[in-house]
mmCIF file of C-alpha atoms in Angstrom:
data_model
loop_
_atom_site.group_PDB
_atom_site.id
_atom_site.type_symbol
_atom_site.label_atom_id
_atom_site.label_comp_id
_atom_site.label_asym_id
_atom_site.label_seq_id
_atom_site.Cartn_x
_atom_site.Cartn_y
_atom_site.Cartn_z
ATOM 1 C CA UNK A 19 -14.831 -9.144 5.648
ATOM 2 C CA UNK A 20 -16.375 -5.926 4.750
ATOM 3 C CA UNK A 21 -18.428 -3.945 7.230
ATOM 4 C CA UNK A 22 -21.609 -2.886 6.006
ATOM 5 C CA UNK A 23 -22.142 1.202 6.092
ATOM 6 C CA UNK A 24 -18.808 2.278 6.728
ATOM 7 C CA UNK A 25 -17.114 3.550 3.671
ATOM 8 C CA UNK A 26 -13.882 4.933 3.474
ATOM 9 C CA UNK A 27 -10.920 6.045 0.713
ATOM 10 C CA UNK A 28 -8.424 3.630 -0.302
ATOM 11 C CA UNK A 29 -5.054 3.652 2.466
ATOM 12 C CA UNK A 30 -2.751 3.443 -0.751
ATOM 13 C CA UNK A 31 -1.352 7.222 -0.925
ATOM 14 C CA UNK A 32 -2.972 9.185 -3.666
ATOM 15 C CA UNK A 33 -5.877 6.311 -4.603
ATOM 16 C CA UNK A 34 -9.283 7.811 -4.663
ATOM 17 C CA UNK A 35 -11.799 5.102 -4.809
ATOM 18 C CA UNK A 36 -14.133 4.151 -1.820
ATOM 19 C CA UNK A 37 -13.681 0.657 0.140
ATOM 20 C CA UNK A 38 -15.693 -0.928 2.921
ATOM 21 C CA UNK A 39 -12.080 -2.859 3.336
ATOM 22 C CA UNK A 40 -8.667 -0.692 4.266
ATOM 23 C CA UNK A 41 -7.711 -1.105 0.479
ATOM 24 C CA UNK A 42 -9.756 -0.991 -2.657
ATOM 25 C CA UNK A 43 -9.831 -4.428 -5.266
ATOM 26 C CA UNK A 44 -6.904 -3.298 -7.548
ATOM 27 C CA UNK A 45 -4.283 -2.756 -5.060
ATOM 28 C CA UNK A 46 -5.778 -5.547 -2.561
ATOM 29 C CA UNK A 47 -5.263 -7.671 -6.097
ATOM 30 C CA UNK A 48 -1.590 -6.173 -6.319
ATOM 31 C CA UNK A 49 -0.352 -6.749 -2.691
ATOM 32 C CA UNK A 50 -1.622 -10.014 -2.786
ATOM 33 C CA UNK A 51 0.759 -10.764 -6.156
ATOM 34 C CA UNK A 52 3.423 -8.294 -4.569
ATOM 35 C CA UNK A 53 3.426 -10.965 -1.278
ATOM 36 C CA UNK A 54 3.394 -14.394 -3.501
ATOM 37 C CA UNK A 55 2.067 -17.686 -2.511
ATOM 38 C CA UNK A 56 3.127 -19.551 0.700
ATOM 39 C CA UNK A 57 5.104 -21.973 -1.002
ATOM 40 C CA UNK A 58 6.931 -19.113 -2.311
ATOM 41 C CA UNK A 59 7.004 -17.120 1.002
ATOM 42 C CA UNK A 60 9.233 -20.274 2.129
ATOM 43 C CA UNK A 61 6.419 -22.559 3.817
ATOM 44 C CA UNK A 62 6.776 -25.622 2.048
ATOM 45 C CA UNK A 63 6.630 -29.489 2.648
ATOM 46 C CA UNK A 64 9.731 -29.106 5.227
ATOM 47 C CA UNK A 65 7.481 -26.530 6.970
ATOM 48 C CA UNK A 66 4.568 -28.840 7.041
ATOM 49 C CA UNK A 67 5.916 -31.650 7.774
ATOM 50 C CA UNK A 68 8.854 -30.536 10.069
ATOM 51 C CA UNK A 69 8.609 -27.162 11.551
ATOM 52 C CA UNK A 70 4.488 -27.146 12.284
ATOM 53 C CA UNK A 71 4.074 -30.797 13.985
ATOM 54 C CA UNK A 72 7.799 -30.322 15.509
ATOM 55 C CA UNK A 73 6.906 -26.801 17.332
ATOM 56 C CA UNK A 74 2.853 -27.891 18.185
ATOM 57 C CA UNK A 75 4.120 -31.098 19.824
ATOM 58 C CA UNK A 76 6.552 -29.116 22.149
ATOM 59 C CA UNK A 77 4.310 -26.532 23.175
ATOM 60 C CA UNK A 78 0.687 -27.693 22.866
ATOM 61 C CA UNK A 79 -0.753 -25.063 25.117
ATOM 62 C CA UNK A 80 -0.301 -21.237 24.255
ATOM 63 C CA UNK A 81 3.293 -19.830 25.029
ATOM 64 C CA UNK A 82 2.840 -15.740 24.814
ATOM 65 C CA UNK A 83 3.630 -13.934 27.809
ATOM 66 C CA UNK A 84 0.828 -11.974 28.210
ATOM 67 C CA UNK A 85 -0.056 -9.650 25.498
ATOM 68 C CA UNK A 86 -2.888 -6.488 26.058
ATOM 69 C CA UNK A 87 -4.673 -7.336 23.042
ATOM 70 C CA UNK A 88 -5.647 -10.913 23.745
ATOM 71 C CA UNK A 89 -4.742 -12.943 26.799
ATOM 72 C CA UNK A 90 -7.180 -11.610 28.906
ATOM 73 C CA UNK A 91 -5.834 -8.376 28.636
ATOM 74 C CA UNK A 92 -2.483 -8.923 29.702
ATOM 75 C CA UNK A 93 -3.614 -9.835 33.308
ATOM 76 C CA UNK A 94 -1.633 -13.515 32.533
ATOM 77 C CA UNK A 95 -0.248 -16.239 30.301
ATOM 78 C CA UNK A 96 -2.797 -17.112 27.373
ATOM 79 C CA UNK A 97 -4.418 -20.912 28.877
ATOM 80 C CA UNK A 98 -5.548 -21.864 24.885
ATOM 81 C CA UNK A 99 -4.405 -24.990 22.949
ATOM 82 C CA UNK A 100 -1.296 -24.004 20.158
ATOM 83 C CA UNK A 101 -2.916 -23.998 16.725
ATOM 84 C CA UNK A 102 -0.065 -21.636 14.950
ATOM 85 C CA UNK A 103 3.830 -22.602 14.815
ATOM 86 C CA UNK A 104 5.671 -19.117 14.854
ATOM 87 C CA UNK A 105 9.059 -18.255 14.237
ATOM 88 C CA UNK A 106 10.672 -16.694 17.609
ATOM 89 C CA UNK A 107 12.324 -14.701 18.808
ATOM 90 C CA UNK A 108 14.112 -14.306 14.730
ATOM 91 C CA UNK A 109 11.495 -14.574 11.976
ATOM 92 C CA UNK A 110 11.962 -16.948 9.060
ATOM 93 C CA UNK A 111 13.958 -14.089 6.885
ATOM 94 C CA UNK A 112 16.110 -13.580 9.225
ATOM 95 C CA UNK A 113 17.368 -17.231 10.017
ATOM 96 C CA UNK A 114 17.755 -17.374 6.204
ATOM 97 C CA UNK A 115 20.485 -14.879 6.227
ATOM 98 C CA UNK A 116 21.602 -15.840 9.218
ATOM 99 C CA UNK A 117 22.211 -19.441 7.413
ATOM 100 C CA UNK A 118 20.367 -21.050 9.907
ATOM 101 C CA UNK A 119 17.486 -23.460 9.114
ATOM 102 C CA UNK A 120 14.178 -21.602 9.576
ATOM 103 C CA UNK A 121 12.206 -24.854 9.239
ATOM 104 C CA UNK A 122 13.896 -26.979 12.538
ATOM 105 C CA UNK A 123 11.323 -26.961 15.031
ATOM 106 C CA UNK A 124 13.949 -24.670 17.949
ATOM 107 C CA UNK A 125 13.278 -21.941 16.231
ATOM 108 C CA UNK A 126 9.767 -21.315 16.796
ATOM 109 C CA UNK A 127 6.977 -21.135 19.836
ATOM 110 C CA UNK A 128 3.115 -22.985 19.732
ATOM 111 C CA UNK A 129 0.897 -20.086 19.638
ATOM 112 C CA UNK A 130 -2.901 -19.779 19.768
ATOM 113 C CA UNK A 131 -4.828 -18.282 16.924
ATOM 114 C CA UNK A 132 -6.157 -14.466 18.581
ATOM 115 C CA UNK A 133 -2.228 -14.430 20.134
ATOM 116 C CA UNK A 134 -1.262 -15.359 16.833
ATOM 117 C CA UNK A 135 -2.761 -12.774 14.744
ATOM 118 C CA UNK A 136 -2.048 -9.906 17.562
ATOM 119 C CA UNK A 137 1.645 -10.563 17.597
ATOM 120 C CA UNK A 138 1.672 -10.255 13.985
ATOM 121 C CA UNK A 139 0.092 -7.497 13.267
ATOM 122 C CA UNK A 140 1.959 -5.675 16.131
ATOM 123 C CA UNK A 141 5.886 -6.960 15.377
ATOM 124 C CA UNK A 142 5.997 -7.579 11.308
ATOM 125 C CA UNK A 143 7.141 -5.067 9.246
ATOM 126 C CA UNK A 144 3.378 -2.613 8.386
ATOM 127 C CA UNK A 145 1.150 -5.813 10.300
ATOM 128 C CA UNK A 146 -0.841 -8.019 8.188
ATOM 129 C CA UNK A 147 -1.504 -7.195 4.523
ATOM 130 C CA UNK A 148 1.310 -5.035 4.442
#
């Protein structure tokens, strides 16, 4: 969501239009075609009905270890409920070409939403919206 008063230049490299978001609406628009749907990201009805309920039923509470940015500042294990299924330790690219199936529920950890979204941003290739 946009923060009101602070302006800035577009981050794509040579862009010169002004954003209250990191990117300005044309090449928001074209990374958002560039990264396709979910469906065609991989995350379809095997995913929902397989990998998600599969991965949250095994680990209902939190699993990260401990991470600065959210569980309580890395003083301990997160204590919050699992509302994200995330491929660990590979991510669902690399099981595909490692032939294994990305969507059986052993290959992913229960994670809570804020542990969720740091460990994304911090281990996938350029964080979100890349």
């Amino acid at each position: 969501m946009p923060r009101a008063g602070r302006w800035r230049v577009c981050s794509v490299p040579g862009c010169p239009e002004y954003t209250q978001d990191s990117r300005c609406t044309d090449h928001t628009r074209a990374a958002d075609r560039a990264r396709g749907t979910a469906r065609q990201r991989g995350y379809g009805r095997a995913h929902e009905q397989r990998f998600r309920p599969g991965v949250l039923r095994r680990d209902p509470m939190c699993t990260c270890p401990g991470c600065p940015s959210c569980c309580r500042g890395g003083a301990g294990r997160c204590v919050t409920a699992s509302a994200h299924a995330d491929h660990w330790p590979l991510d669902r690219r690399q099981l595909v070409l490692q032939g294994l199936d990305p969507d059986d529920p052993q290959h992913g950890r229960g994670l809570c939403g804020p542990c969720h979204s740091s460990w994304t941003a911090t281990e996938q290739p350029g964080g979100w919206n890349a």
